């Protein structure tokens, strides 16, 4: 366990990565993609990588490949989760005594159990998606418009599922429409107390997060407390129901009696209620108008806030000062496109900057990327994966708070590193030697050429191909003392090959590069 005994060197190597030398240009890359380019792109766009699919993209134009990943996402069929997505629940408030307590307990148990099923459902989608931007983009927006199913009260999985579908429907739309729809999403109304916001008692939770975390971002002069108070009044009266005795299930609706008809002012723009108060008119004159005001009056702040989030997700988690120029260019493009998410993502992912060599292998992988990126190649139960992502602090649908996950250097610590190594070794233990040998035979080019095989596996699982000295060290580990020219004969026996490949993987688990993409 050499790497564990020399943790200082490990973390200096891992955390010392930088992309500060990268070119700033967002102009489109004008050369065909190499194998290394394709792997770089897929590692940033998918939770796991299929070498055979990657091979089909080599030599293509960057924009064409990004467009293909997006089209694959749009055409993807999403299966239903394993519970009734339309199930209603009896309200405990209409009962008394033991019956009330029992109904409440029954509801809570169902909410927890079904949300766990939903997490498992999503992990399966993440694990299986190796040719589209679908799951990475859905998770990106889940991390942005955060909703925690546990919360103070567990949110019914029926709402969380519908929010997940909303993220999928809108993840490439225009940002204004996205904001409008998220604002009256059922899970969001419950999570940030929008469902208790009324003219009688304005609840400012969602209005605050709408500005601070979802659109404008934190910064001096970005918004005032008065803007938050006034925006909260604009957003009054939206409700949702999941009780069988409370009306239509799971569809947000306006209660006109709870809507504030007072005049409000947000970012200097007046909201007058000079119209008939009904659901359609309030949505148009309050929800849609508020989002228009935010994006018009705070275009610079919104565009930079979102551009930096795109950049941190797909390029580098902590942009250096030298990268601000690229983020600023992307922000300007985002505004000029009419806040079009698809055009902005394509612009970034097909740019010279994205494919500049200093950006390769510098991104610290999240637990989901680490665990799914390796385990998806082998037989690993989703139940076990779910336990691991919980233990590493990144359970989908259950972020720690409304700010989401910190990411970046928080993902690798002196505590988590030994656990990662243990978990990856546990995954290996579950695989037969023969199955590992078969995996390499079926998925890797140059199976019979030991050095090229090691190089291919290194490219697949490490942030970037190591230098010749470290690559030769890995080569020797796989050979286990045998001369390279004996590998073709040794590899004919898949069990023998699997034994040697397991030794190679165990060595990789101790390398900083294994935790980078």
Coordinates of C-alpha atoms in Angstrom, one line a residue:
X1 CA 0.0 0.0 0.0
X2 CA 2.7 2.4 -1.0
X3 CA 0.4 5.2 -1.8
X4 CA -1.3 5.2 1.5
X5 CA 2.0 5.3 3.4
X6 CA 3.1 8.3 1.4
X7 CA -0.1 10.4 1.5
X8 CA 1.6 13.7 1.3
X9 CA 3.0 12.9 -2.1
X10 CA -0.3 11.5 -3.2
X11 CA -2.3 14.7 -2.3
X12 CA 0.4 17.0 -3.6
X13 CA 0.1 15.3 -6.9
X14 CA -3.6 15.1 -6.9
X15 CA -4.4 18.6 -5.6
X16 CA -1.6 20.3 -7.4
X17 CA -3.3 19.8 -10.8
X18 CA -4.0 23.1 -12.6
X19 CA -5.3 24.2 -16.0
X20 CA -3.8 27.7 -15.8
X21 CA -1.9 27.3 -19.0
X22 CA -4.9 26.5 -21.1
X23 CA -5.8 28.7 -24.0
X24 CA -8.9 30.9 -23.5
X25 CA -10.5 30.6 -26.9
X26 CA -14.1 29.3 -27.2
X27 CA -13.7 29.1 -31.0
X28 CA -14.6 25.7 -32.3
X29 CA -11.9 23.0 -32.5
X30 CA -11.1 22.6 -36.2
X31 CA -9.3 19.2 -36.2
X32 CA -10.5 15.6 -36.0
X33 CA -10.7 14.1 -32.5
X34 CA -8.0 11.7 -31.5
X35 CA -8.6 8.8 -29.1
X36 CA -7.3 10.9 -26.2
X37 CA -9.6 13.7 -27.1
X38 CA -12.6 11.4 -27.3
X39 CA -11.8 9.8 -23.9
X40 CA -11.4 13.3 -22.4
X41 CA -14.8 14.4 -23.7
X42 CA -16.7 11.2 -22.7
X43 CA -15.2 11.3 -19.2
X44 CA -16.6 14.8 -18.7
X45 CA -20.0 14.0 -20.3
X46 CA -20.8 10.5 -19.0
X47 CA -20.5 8.7 -15.7
X48 CA -18.9 5.7 -17.4
X49 CA -17.1 5.1 -20.6
X50 CA -17.5 2.5 -23.2
X51 CA -14.2 1.9 -25.2
X52 CA -16.1 0.5 -28.2
X53 CA -18.4 3.5 -28.4
X54 CA -15.4 5.8 -27.9
X55 CA -13.7 4.1 -30.8
X56 CA -16.6 5.0 -33.1
X57 CA -16.1 8.7 -32.4
X58 CA -12.3 8.9 -33.2
X59 CA -11.7 11.1 -36.3
X60 CA -15.0 13.0 -36.1
X61 CA -15.5 16.7 -35.6
X62 CA -15.8 17.9 -32.0
X63 CA -19.1 19.7 -32.5
X64 CA -20.5 16.7 -34.4
X65 CA -19.7 14.4 -31.5
X66 CA -21.1 16.8 -28.9
X67 CA -24.3 17.1 -31.0
X68 CA -24.4 13.3 -31.1
X69 CA -24.2 13.0 -27.3
X70 CA -27.0 15.5 -27.1
X71 CA -29.2 13.8 -29.7
X72 CA -28.6 10.5 -27.9
X73 CA -29.8 12.2 -24.7
X74 CA -33.0 13.5 -26.4
X75 CA -33.9 10.1 -27.8
X76 CA -33.2 8.2 -24.6
X77 CA -36.2 6.2 -23.2
X78 CA -36.5 6.6 -19.5
X79 CA -38.2 3.6 -17.7
X80 CA -40.6 4.0 -14.9
X81 CA -39.3 3.4 -11.3
X82 CA -40.5 0.4 -9.4
X83 CA -43.3 2.1 -7.5
X84 CA -46.7 3.7 -8.3
X85 CA -45.8 7.2 -9.5
X86 CA -49.4 8.3 -9.1
X87 CA -50.1 6.8 -5.6
X88 CA -52.0 9.0 -3.3
X89 CA -51.8 9.1 0.5
X90 CA -54.4 9.5 3.2
X91 CA -54.0 12.7 5.3
X92 CA -53.3 12.0 9.0
X93 CA -54.8 15.4 9.8
X94 CA -58.3 14.0 9.1
X95 CA -57.8 11.3 11.7
X96 CA -57.4 11.2 15.4
X97 CA -55.6 9.3 18.1
X98 CA -53.8 6.0 17.1
X99 CA -55.3 6.1 13.6
X100 CA -53.6 9.5 13.0
X101 CA -50.2 8.3 14.3
X102 CA -50.4 5.0 12.3
X103 CA -51.3 6.8 9.1
X104 CA -48.5 9.3 9.5
X105 CA -46.0 6.4 10.2
X106 CA -47.3 4.6 7.1
X107 CA -46.9 7.6 4.9
X108 CA -43.4 8.3 6.2
X109 CA -42.3 4.7 5.7
X110 CA -43.6 4.8 2.1
X111 CA -41.9 8.1 1.3
X112 CA -38.5 6.8 2.6
X113 CA -38.8 3.4 0.9
X114 CA -39.9 4.8 -2.4
X115 CA -37.2 7.4 -2.5
X116 CA -34.6 4.8 -1.9
X117 CA -36.1 2.9 -4.9
X118 CA -35.9 6.1 -6.9
X119 CA -32.2 6.5 -6.0
X120 CA -31.5 3.0 -7.1
X121 CA -33.5 3.7 -10.4
X122 CA -31.3 6.7 -11.1
X123 CA -28.1 4.9 -10.3
X124 CA -29.0 2.2 -12.9
X125 CA -29.6 5.0 -15.5
X126 CA -26.3 6.6 -14.7
X127 CA -24.5 3.3 -14.8
X128 CA -26.0 2.3 -18.2
X129 CA -25.6 5.6 -20.0
X130 CA -22.3 5.6 -21.9
X131 CA -23.2 7.5 -25.0
X132 CA -25.1 10.7 -24.1
X133 CA -25.1 13.8 -21.9
X134 CA -28.4 12.7 -20.3
X135 CA -27.4 11.7 -16.8
X136 CA -24.5 14.2 -16.4
X137 CA -26.8 17.1 -17.4
X138 CA -29.7 15.8 -15.2
X139 CA -27.3 15.5 -12.2
X140 CA -25.9 19.0 -13.0
X141 CA -29.3 20.6 -12.7
X142 CA -30.2 18.4 -9.7
X143 CA -27.1 19.9 -8.1
X144 CA -28.1 23.4 -9.1
X145 CA -31.9 23.3 -8.3
X146 CA -31.3 21.2 -5.2
X147 CA -34.0 19.3 -3.6
X148 CA -33.4 16.9 -0.7
X149 CA -36.0 14.2 -0.3
X150 CA -35.3 13.8 3.4
X151 CA -35.5 17.4 4.5
X152 CA -37.5 18.2 7.7
X153 CA -40.2 15.9 6.4
X154 CA -39.5 13.3 3.6
X155 CA -40.9 14.5 0.3
X156 CA -43.0 11.9 -1.4
X157 CA -41.0 10.1 -4.2
X158 CA -43.8 10.9 -6.6
X159 CA -42.8 14.5 -6.4
X160 CA -39.1 13.8 -6.6
X161 CA -39.6 11.6 -9.6
X162 CA -41.6 14.4 -11.3
X163 CA -38.9 16.9 -10.6
X164 CA -36.3 14.5 -12.1
X165 CA -38.4 14.3 -15.3
X166 CA -38.7 18.1 -15.3
X167 CA -34.9 18.4 -15.2
X168 CA -34.7 16.0 -18.1
X169 CA -37.3 17.9 -20.1
X170 CA -35.6 21.3 -19.5
X171 CA -31.9 20.5 -19.2
X172 CA -31.2 21.9 -22.7
X173 CA -34.0 24.5 -22.9
X174 CA -33.8 28.2 -22.3
X175 CA -32.9 29.2 -18.7
X176 CA -35.9 31.5 -18.3
X177 CA -38.4 28.7 -19.0
X178 CA -36.4 26.4 -16.7
X179 CA -36.7 28.9 -13.9
X180 CA -40.4 29.3 -14.4
X181 CA -41.2 25.6 -14.3
X182 CA -38.9 24.8 -11.4
X183 CA -40.5 27.6 -9.3
X184 CA -43.8 25.8 -9.2
X185 CA -42.4 22.3 -9.3
X186 CA -44.1 20.2 -6.5
X187 CA -40.9 19.0 -4.9
X188 CA -39.4 22.5 -4.9
X189 CA -42.6 24.0 -3.4
X190 CA -42.4 21.5 -0.5
X191 CA -38.6 21.7 0.0
X192 CA -38.3 25.4 0.2
X193 CA -41.7 26.2 1.7
X194 CA -43.2 27.8 -1.3
X195 CA -46.3 25.7 -0.5
X196 CA -46.7 27.7 2.7
X197 CA -46.1 31.1 1.2
X198 CA -49.2 33.3 1.3
X199 CA -50.4 36.9 1.5
X200 CA -51.1 36.3 5.2
X201 CA -47.6 35.2 6.0
X202 CA -45.0 35.5 3.2
X203 CA -42.3 32.8 3.4
X204 CA -39.0 34.0 1.9
X205 CA -37.1 30.7 1.7
X206 CA -37.6 30.1 -2.0
X207 CA -37.3 33.7 -3.1
X208 CA -33.9 33.9 -1.3
X209 CA -32.6 30.7 -2.9
X210 CA -34.0 31.7 -6.3
X211 CA -31.7 34.7 -6.2
X212 CA -28.8 33.5 -4.2
X213 CA -28.4 29.9 -5.5
X214 CA -30.5 29.5 -8.7
X215 CA -30.0 32.7 -10.7
X216 CA -28.1 35.8 -9.6
X217 CA -25.6 34.3 -7.2
X218 CA -24.1 35.8 -4.1
X219 CA -22.2 39.1 -4.6
X220 CA -22.2 42.7 -3.4
X221 CA -25.0 44.6 -5.0
X222 CA -26.5 41.5 -6.6
X223 CA -29.8 41.8 -4.7
X224 CA -31.2 43.4 -1.5
X225 CA -33.2 42.0 1.3
X226 CA -36.0 44.1 0.0
X227 CA -35.8 42.3 -3.4
X228 CA -36.1 39.0 -1.5
X229 CA -39.1 40.2 0.5
X230 CA -40.9 41.6 -2.6
X231 CA -40.1 38.5 -4.7
X232 CA -41.6 36.3 -2.0
X233 CA -44.9 38.2 -2.3
X234 CA -44.8 37.8 -6.0
X235 CA -44.6 34.0 -5.5
X236 CA -47.5 33.6 -3.0
X237 CA -50.4 31.1 -3.2
X238 CA -48.9 28.2 -5.1
X239 CA -49.8 24.8 -3.7
X240 CA -49.5 21.1 -4.3
X241 CA -51.4 18.1 -3.0
X242 CA -50.6 14.4 -2.5
X243 CA -53.4 13.5 -0.2
X244 CA -56.3 11.5 -1.6
X245 CA -58.8 13.7 0.1
X246 CA -57.2 17.0 -0.9
X247 CA -58.0 17.4 -4.6
X248 CA -56.0 16.7 -7.8
X249 CA -52.7 14.8 -7.0
X250 CA -49.2 16.2 -7.8
X251 CA -50.2 19.1 -10.0
X252 CA -49.2 22.5 -8.8
X253 CA -52.2 25.0 -8.5
X254 CA -52.9 28.5 -7.4
X255 CA -55.1 29.3 -4.5
X256 CA -56.4 32.8 -5.4
X257 CA -57.4 33.6 -1.9
X258 CA -53.8 33.3 -0.7
X259 CA -52.2 35.5 -3.5
X260 CA -50.9 38.9 -2.5
X261 CA -52.5 41.6 -4.5
X262 CA -50.3 44.3 -3.0
X263 CA -48.0 46.2 -5.4
X264 CA -44.5 44.8 -5.3
X265 CA -41.2 46.1 -6.7
X266 CA -38.3 43.8 -7.6
X267 CA -35.0 45.2 -9.0
X268 CA -36.8 48.5 -9.6
X269 CA -39.7 47.0 -11.6
X270 CA -43.3 47.3 -10.3
X271 CA -45.6 44.3 -10.2
X272 CA -49.2 45.6 -10.1
X273 CA -52.2 43.3 -9.9
X274 CA -54.4 45.0 -12.5
X275 CA -55.7 41.7 -13.8
X276 CA -58.2 39.0 -12.8
X277 CA -56.5 36.8 -10.2
X278 CA -56.5 33.2 -11.6
X279 CA -53.9 30.6 -12.2
X280 CA -53.2 31.5 -15.8
X281 CA -52.9 35.3 -15.2
X282 CA -50.8 35.0 -12.1
X283 CA -48.4 32.6 -13.8
X284 CA -48.0 35.0 -16.7
X285 CA -47.9 38.3 -14.7
X286 CA -46.0 37.1 -11.7
X287 CA -43.9 34.0 -12.3
X288 CA -43.0 34.6 -15.9
X289 CA -42.6 38.4 -15.4
X290 CA -40.4 37.8 -12.3
X291 CA -38.0 35.6 -14.3
X292 CA -37.9 38.1 -17.2
X293 CA -37.0 40.9 -14.7
X294 CA -34.3 38.8 -13.1
X295 CA -32.6 37.9 -16.4
X296 CA -33.0 41.4 -17.9
X297 CA -31.9 43.4 -14.9
X298 CA -29.2 41.1 -13.7
X299 CA -28.0 39.6 -17.0
X300 CA -24.3 40.1 -16.2
X301 CA -24.6 38.4 -12.8
X302 CA -26.8 35.5 -13.9
X303 CA -24.8 34.7 -17.0
X304 CA -21.5 34.7 -15.2
X305 CA -22.9 32.6 -12.3
X306 CA -24.2 30.0 -14.7
X307 CA -21.2 30.1 -17.0
X308 CA -18.9 29.4 -14.1
X309 CA -21.1 26.5 -13.0
X310 CA -20.9 25.0 -16.5
X311 CA -17.2 25.5 -16.5
X312 CA -16.6 23.9 -13.1
X313 CA -18.7 20.9 -14.1
X314 CA -17.2 20.2 -17.5
X315 CA -13.8 21.7 -17.5
X316 CA -12.2 22.4 -14.1
X317 CA -13.8 22.5 -10.6
X318 CA -11.9 25.6 -9.5
X319 CA -11.2 28.1 -12.2
X320 CA -8.0 30.0 -11.7
X321 CA -7.8 33.7 -12.3
X322 CA -6.4 33.0 -15.8
X323 CA -9.5 31.1 -16.7
X324 CA -11.9 33.9 -15.9
X325 CA -11.5 35.2 -19.4
X326 CA -13.0 31.9 -20.7
X327 CA -15.8 32.0 -18.2
X328 CA -16.6 35.6 -19.2
X329 CA -16.6 34.7 -22.9
X330 CA -19.0 31.9 -22.1
X331 CA -21.2 34.2 -20.0
X332 CA -21.4 36.7 -22.9
X333 CA -22.4 33.9 -25.3
X334 CA -25.0 32.6 -22.8
X335 CA -26.7 36.0 -22.8
X336 CA -26.4 36.5 -26.6
X337 CA -28.0 33.1 -27.2
X338 CA -31.1 34.1 -25.2
X339 CA -29.9 32.0 -22.3
X340 CA -30.0 28.9 -24.5
X341 CA -28.5 26.1 -22.5
X342 CA -28.0 23.7 -25.4
X343 CA -26.1 26.2 -27.5
X344 CA -24.0 27.2 -24.5
X345 CA -23.1 23.6 -23.6
X346 CA -22.2 22.9 -27.3
X347 CA -20.1 26.0 -27.4
X348 CA -18.0 25.0 -24.4
X349 CA -17.6 21.3 -25.1
X350 CA -16.6 21.8 -28.7
X351 CA -14.1 24.7 -28.0
X352 CA -10.4 24.9 -28.4
X353 CA -10.3 25.6 -24.6
X354 CA -12.1 22.4 -23.7
X355 CA -9.7 20.4 -25.8
X356 CA -6.5 22.2 -24.7
X357 CA -4.1 19.7 -23.2
X358 CA -3.7 21.4 -19.8
X359 CA -7.4 20.7 -19.2
X360 CA -6.9 16.9 -19.5
X361 CA -6.8 14.9 -16.4
X362 CA -7.1 17.8 -13.9
X363 CA -10.7 17.3 -12.7
X364 CA -11.1 15.6 -9.3
X365 CA -13.8 13.0 -9.7
X366 CA -16.8 12.9 -7.4
X367 CA -17.7 9.7 -5.6
X368 CA -20.4 9.0 -8.3
X369 CA -17.8 9.4 -11.1
X370 CA -15.3 7.3 -9.2
X371 CA -17.6 4.4 -8.3
X372 CA -19.7 4.3 -11.5
X373 CA -16.7 4.9 -13.7
X374 CA -15.1 1.7 -12.5
X375 CA -18.0 -0.6 -11.4
X376 CA -20.0 -0.1 -14.5
X377 CA -17.5 -2.3 -16.3
X378 CA -18.1 -5.2 -14.0
X379 CA -20.8 -7.1 -12.1
X380 CA -21.7 -4.8 -9.1
X381 CA -25.1 -4.7 -7.5
X382 CA -26.9 -1.4 -7.5
X383 CA -27.8 -2.0 -3.8
X384 CA -24.1 -2.1 -3.0
X385 CA -23.4 1.0 -5.1
X386 CA -26.2 2.8 -3.2
X387 CA -24.6 2.0 0.1
X388 CA -21.3 3.3 -1.1
X389 CA -22.5 6.6 -2.5
X390 CA -24.3 7.2 0.8
X391 CA -21.1 6.5 2.8
X392 CA -19.1 8.8 0.5
X393 CA -21.7 11.6 1.0
X394 CA -23.1 11.8 -2.5
X395 CA -26.5 10.1 -2.5
X396 CA -28.4 11.3 -5.5
X397 CA -31.7 13.1 -4.6
X398 CA -30.4 13.7 -1.1
X399 CA -27.8 16.5 -1.1
X400 CA -26.6 17.7 2.4
X401 CA -28.4 21.1 2.1
X402 CA -29.8 23.6 -0.4
X403 CA -26.3 24.5 -1.5
X404 CA -25.7 21.0 -2.8
X405 CA -22.3 19.3 -2.6
X406 CA -19.1 21.2 -2.1
X407 CA -17.2 19.1 -4.6
X408 CA -13.6 19.8 -5.7
X409 CA -11.0 19.0 -3.0
X410 CA -13.7 17.8 -0.5
X411 CA -14.1 14.6 -2.6
X412 CA -10.6 13.3 -1.7
X413 CA -9.4 13.4 1.9
X414 CA -7.1 11.4 4.1
X415 CA -10.2 9.6 5.3
X416 CA -11.9 8.9 2.0
X417 CA -8.8 7.7 0.1
X418 CA -8.2 4.5 2.1
X419 CA -12.0 3.8 1.9
X420 CA -11.9 4.2 -1.9
X421 CA -9.0 1.8 -2.2
X422 CA -10.9 -0.7 0.0
X423 CA -14.1 -0.3 -2.0
X424 CA -12.4 -0.8 -5.4
X425 CA -10.7 -3.9 -4.1
X426 CA -14.0 -5.2 -2.9
X427 CA -15.4 -4.7 -6.4
X428 CA -12.5 -6.7 -7.8
X429 CA -13.0 -9.5 -5.3
X430 CA -16.6 -9.9 -6.5
X431 CA -15.3 -10.6 -10.1
X432 CA -13.9 -14.0 -11.1
X433 CA -10.5 -14.0 -12.7
X434 CA -11.9 -15.3 -15.9
X435 CA -14.6 -12.5 -16.1
X436 CA -11.9 -9.8 -15.7
X437 CA -9.9 -11.5 -18.5
X438 CA -12.9 -11.7 -20.7
X439 CA -13.7 -8.0 -20.0
X440 CA -10.3 -7.0 -21.3
X441 CA -10.5 -9.3 -24.3
X442 CA -13.9 -8.0 -25.3
X443 CA -13.4 -4.3 -24.7
X444 CA -9.7 -3.4 -25.1
X445 CA -7.7 -3.1 -28.3
X446 CA -4.4 -4.9 -28.5
X447 CA -5.3 -7.5 -25.9
X448 CA -2.3 -9.6 -27.0
X449 CA 0.2 -6.8 -26.8
X450 CA 0.9 -6.3 -23.1
X451 CA 2.3 -2.7 -23.2
X452 CA -0.4 -1.4 -25.5
X453 CA -3.0 -3.1 -23.3
X454 CA -1.7 -1.4 -20.2
X455 CA -1.7 1.9 -22.0
X456 CA -5.3 1.4 -23.1
X457 CA -6.5 0.5 -19.6
X458 CA -4.6 3.5 -18.2
X459 CA -6.3 5.8 -20.7
X460 CA -9.6 4.4 -19.7
X461 CA -9.3 4.6 -15.9
X462 CA -6.7 7.3 -15.2
X463 CA -7.0 11.0 -15.7
X464 CA -4.4 10.8 -18.5
X465 CA -1.8 8.3 -19.7
X466 CA 1.2 8.3 -17.4
X467 CA 4.7 9.1 -18.6
X468 CA 6.8 6.3 -19.9
X469 CA 8.5 5.5 -16.6
X470 CA 5.2 5.1 -14.7
X471 CA 3.6 3.3 -17.6
X472 CA 6.5 0.8 -17.7
X473 CA 6.0 0.3 -13.9
X474 CA 2.4 -0.6 -14.5
X475 CA 3.4 -2.8 -17.3
X476 CA 5.8 -4.8 -15.1
X477 CA 3.1 -5.1 -12.4
X478 CA 0.7 -6.7 -14.9
X479 CA 3.3 -9.0 -16.2
X480 CA 4.2 -10.1 -12.7
X481 CA 7.8 -10.9 -13.5
X482 CA 7.1 -12.6 -16.9
X483 CA 8.8 -11.2 -20.0
X484 CA 6.5 -9.2 -22.3
X485 CA 6.8 -11.8 -25.1
X486 CA 5.2 -14.4 -23.0
X487 CA 2.0 -12.3 -22.5
X488 CA 0.2 -13.5 -25.7
X489 CA 0.5 -17.1 -24.5
X490 CA -0.4 -16.3 -20.9
X491 CA -3.4 -14.2 -22.0
X492 CA -4.9 -17.1 -23.9
X493 CA -6.0 -18.4 -20.6
X494 CA -8.5 -15.7 -19.5
X495 CA -8.3 -16.7 -15.8
X496 CA -4.5 -16.1 -15.8
X497 CA -5.0 -12.8 -17.6
X498 CA -7.6 -11.8 -15.1
X499 CA -5.2 -12.5 -12.2
X500 CA -2.6 -10.2 -13.8
X501 CA -5.2 -7.5 -14.6
X502 CA -6.4 -7.5 -11.0
X503 CA -2.8 -6.8 -9.9
X504 CA -2.7 -3.9 -12.4
X505 CA -6.0 -2.5 -11.1
X506 CA -4.8 -2.7 -7.5
X507 CA -1.7 -0.7 -8.4
X508 CA -3.9 1.9 -10.2
X509 CA -6.1 2.3 -7.2
X510 CA -3.2 3.7 -5.3
X511 CA -2.3 6.3 -8.0
X512 CA -3.5 9.9 -7.8
X513 CA -4.4 9.8 -11.5
X514 CA -7.1 7.2 -10.8
X515 CA -9.1 9.9 -9.0
X516 CA -8.8 12.4 -11.8
X517 CA -10.6 12.8 -15.1

